[in-house]
Coordinates of C-alpha atoms in Angstrom, one line a residue:
M1 CA 88.6 73.8 75.1
S2 CA 87.4 77.2 73.7
R3 CA 89.0 80.3 75.0
Q4 CA 85.7 81.8 76.2
A5 CA 85.1 78.4 78.1
A6 CA 88.7 78.7 79.5
A7 CA 88.1 82.4 80.5
I8 CA 84.8 81.2 82.5
L9 CA 86.5 78.5 84.0
F10 CA 89.5 80.7 85.1
G11 CA 86.9 83.6 86.5
T12 CA 84.8 80.9 88.5
A13 CA 87.8 79.7 90.1
F14 CA 89.0 83.2 91.1
V15 CA 85.7 83.8 92.5
F16 CA 85.6 80.6 94.7
A17 CA 89.2 81.3 95.8
A18 CA 88.4 84.8 96.6
A19 CA 85.3 83.9 98.5
A20 CA 87.2 80.9 100.3
L21 CA 89.7 83.5 101.5
G22 CA 87.2 85.8 102.5
L23 CA 85.3 83.0 104.7
W24 CA 88.7 82.1 106.3
F25 CA 89.2 85.9 107.2
A26 CA 85.8 86.3 108.6
G27 CA 86.1 83.2 110.9
R28 CA 89.2 84.6 112.7
R29 CA 88.3 86.2 115.8
A30 CA 89.9 88.9 117.7
P31 CA 91.7 87.4 120.9
A32 CA 89.8 88.0 124.1
V33 CA 91.4 90.2 126.6
G34 CA 94.2 88.4 128.4
E35 CA 94.9 85.8 125.8
G36 CA 97.6 87.9 124.5
A37 CA 99.6 87.0 121.2
A38 CA 99.5 83.3 121.7
A39 CA 95.7 83.8 120.6
E40 CA 96.0 84.3 116.8
A41 CA 98.6 83.2 114.5
A42 CA 101.3 86.0 113.4
A43 CA 101.1 88.0 110.3
P44 CA 103.7 86.8 107.5
G45 CA 107.0 88.2 108.1
L46 CA 106.4 88.4 111.8
P47 CA 108.2 86.1 114.2
E48 CA 106.0 83.0 115.1
E49 CA 103.8 83.5 118.3
R50 CA 105.4 82.7 121.6
S51 CA 104.9 84.2 125.0
T52 CA 108.4 84.9 126.0
L53 CA 111.4 85.9 124.4
Q54 CA 115.2 85.6 125.1
L55 CA 117.3 88.2 126.4
Y56 CA 121.1 87.6 126.2
F57 CA 123.1 89.0 129.1
P58 CA 126.9 88.8 129.7
G59 CA 127.8 86.8 132.4
R60 CA 130.6 84.5 134.0
R61 CA 133.2 82.6 131.9
G62 CA 132.8 84.9 129.0
K63 CA 129.4 83.7 127.9
L64 CA 125.7 85.0 127.1
Y65 CA 123.2 83.9 129.4
P66 CA 119.6 83.9 128.2
A67 CA 116.8 85.3 130.4
E68 CA 113.2 85.0 129.5
R69 CA 111.3 88.0 129.4
P70 CA 107.3 88.3 128.2
W71 CA 107.1 88.8 124.5
P72 CA 105.9 92.0 123.1
A73 CA 102.2 91.6 122.3
A74 CA 102.3 92.4 118.5
G75 CA 103.3 94.8 116.1
E76 CA 105.4 95.4 113.0
S77 CA 108.9 94.0 112.8
E78 CA 110.6 97.3 113.8
E79 CA 108.0 97.8 116.4
L80 CA 109.3 94.3 118.1
L81 CA 112.9 95.4 117.2
R82 CA 112.5 98.3 119.3
E83 CA 110.7 96.8 122.2
I84 CA 113.3 93.9 122.4
V85 CA 116.5 95.8 122.3
G86 CA 114.8 98.4 124.7
A87 CA 114.2 95.5 127.0
L88 CA 117.7 94.3 126.8
L89 CA 118.8 97.6 127.6
T90 CA 116.6 98.5 130.7
A91 CA 115.8 95.0 131.7
P92 CA 116.9 94.6 135.7
V93 CA 119.4 91.6 135.9
E94 CA 120.8 90.0 138.7
P95 CA 124.3 88.9 139.4
P96 CA 126.4 87.0 137.9
L97 CA 124.5 88.8 134.8
H98 CA 125.2 92.2 133.9
P99 CA 123.8 94.6 131.6
P100 CA 125.5 94.8 128.0
F101 CA 126.2 98.5 128.4
P102 CA 126.6 100.8 131.1
P103 CA 123.8 103.1 132.6
G104 CA 122.8 106.2 130.2
V105 CA 123.3 104.1 127.1
E106 CA 119.9 104.3 125.6
L107 CA 118.1 102.9 122.3
G108 CA 118.0 105.8 119.4
D109 CA 116.5 104.7 116.1
V110 CA 116.0 101.3 114.6
F111 CA 115.4 100.4 111.0
I112 CA 115.1 97.1 109.2
S113 CA 116.2 97.3 105.7
P114 CA 114.4 95.4 102.5
D115 CA 117.0 93.1 102.4
G116 CA 116.5 91.8 106.3
V117 CA 119.4 93.8 108.3
A118 CA 118.3 95.5 111.5
Y119 CA 120.2 98.9 112.1
V120 CA 120.1 99.6 115.8
D121 CA 121.3 103.0 117.1
L122 CA 122.7 103.0 120.5
S123 CA 123.1 106.4 121.9
S124 CA 124.3 108.3 125.0
S125 CA 124.4 112.0 125.7
E126 CA 127.4 111.4 128.0
L127 CA 129.6 109.4 125.7
A128 CA 130.5 110.5 122.4
A129 CA 131.9 107.2 121.5
P130 CA 131.1 103.6 122.7
P131 CA 132.4 102.8 126.1
S132 CA 135.8 101.4 126.1
A133 CA 136.1 97.8 126.9
G134 CA 138.7 94.7 126.5
S135 CA 137.9 92.4 123.7
L136 CA 135.8 90.2 125.6
A137 CA 133.6 92.5 127.3
E138 CA 133.2 94.1 123.7
M139 CA 132.4 90.9 122.1
L140 CA 129.9 90.3 124.8
A141 CA 128.4 93.6 124.7
V142 CA 127.9 93.7 120.8
Y143 CA 126.6 90.0 120.9
S144 CA 124.3 90.6 123.7
V145 CA 122.3 93.1 121.2
V146 CA 123.1 90.8 117.9
N147 CA 122.1 87.4 119.5
T148 CA 118.9 89.0 121.0
V149 CA 117.9 90.6 117.9
L150 CA 118.4 87.6 115.6
L151 CA 117.4 84.7 117.8
N152 CA 114.3 86.4 118.4
L153 CA 113.2 88.0 115.1
P154 CA 113.8 85.2 112.3
E155 CA 112.8 87.6 109.4
V156 CA 116.2 89.7 110.4
R157 CA 119.4 88.2 108.9
G158 CA 122.0 90.8 110.3
V159 CA 122.5 93.4 112.5
V160 CA 124.2 96.8 111.9
L161 CA 125.1 98.5 115.4
L162 CA 125.3 102.6 115.2
W163 CA 126.4 104.6 118.0
N164 CA 125.0 108.1 118.3
G165 CA 123.7 107.5 114.8
Q166 CA 127.1 106.9 113.0
Q167 CA 128.3 103.3 112.2
Q168 CA 131.5 102.3 113.9
I169 CA 134.4 100.3 112.6
S170 CA 134.4 99.0 116.0
F171 CA 132.9 99.5 119.4
S172 CA 136.3 99.2 121.6
G173 CA 139.0 98.6 119.0
H174 CA 138.7 94.8 118.9
L175 CA 135.9 93.9 117.0
D176 CA 134.9 94.5 113.3
T177 CA 131.3 96.2 113.6
S178 CA 131.5 97.9 110.0
R179 CA 129.5 95.3 108.6
P180 CA 126.3 93.3 109.4
L181 CA 126.9 90.9 111.9
K182 CA 125.5 87.5 112.6
A183 CA 124.5 85.5 115.7
R184 CA 127.2 83.7 117.6
R185 CA 125.5 80.8 119.3
D186 CA 128.9 79.9 120.6
L187 CA 128.9 82.8 123.0
V188 CA 125.7 81.3 124.5
A189 CA 126.1 79.1 127.7
G190 CA 124.9 75.7 127.2

């Protein structure tokens, strides 16, 4: 096959591939009102479609307990990260579950690095340092956030927690939070 024939063949294949992709995009429709996020496939890099997310709250026996909440409709990964952690910090919970942090702890900035590490800034105008706690309470508070992020956003591979904009060596002196943390499924009640 001559170079000219190969170039024509390649160009024709490219045109057909572009046309097929255009037809595929044109055939997709926007979701109707009320269909929500489940109506269309998620964009690459975003979580797969679902209608609920799992927030992990500290509870009895030193475990985290999942609580279902509506899944945020759509958005970029950082927007979803903000909504998920915001929901964890503000969601009302019934005993025996309790919030991971005391009232007044808010979500500051969030960021996902190119290598998939989520940076989550927790802040409080009343507390210069994270609230003091025993080792179990510290572990449950930290992994409430870490598990909620990592078990809902598969594109995130680790979580770094900040307090008032600063990375902490530890939140209460028992757990090393100076590095990206991985999910701890062993803490989830089964």
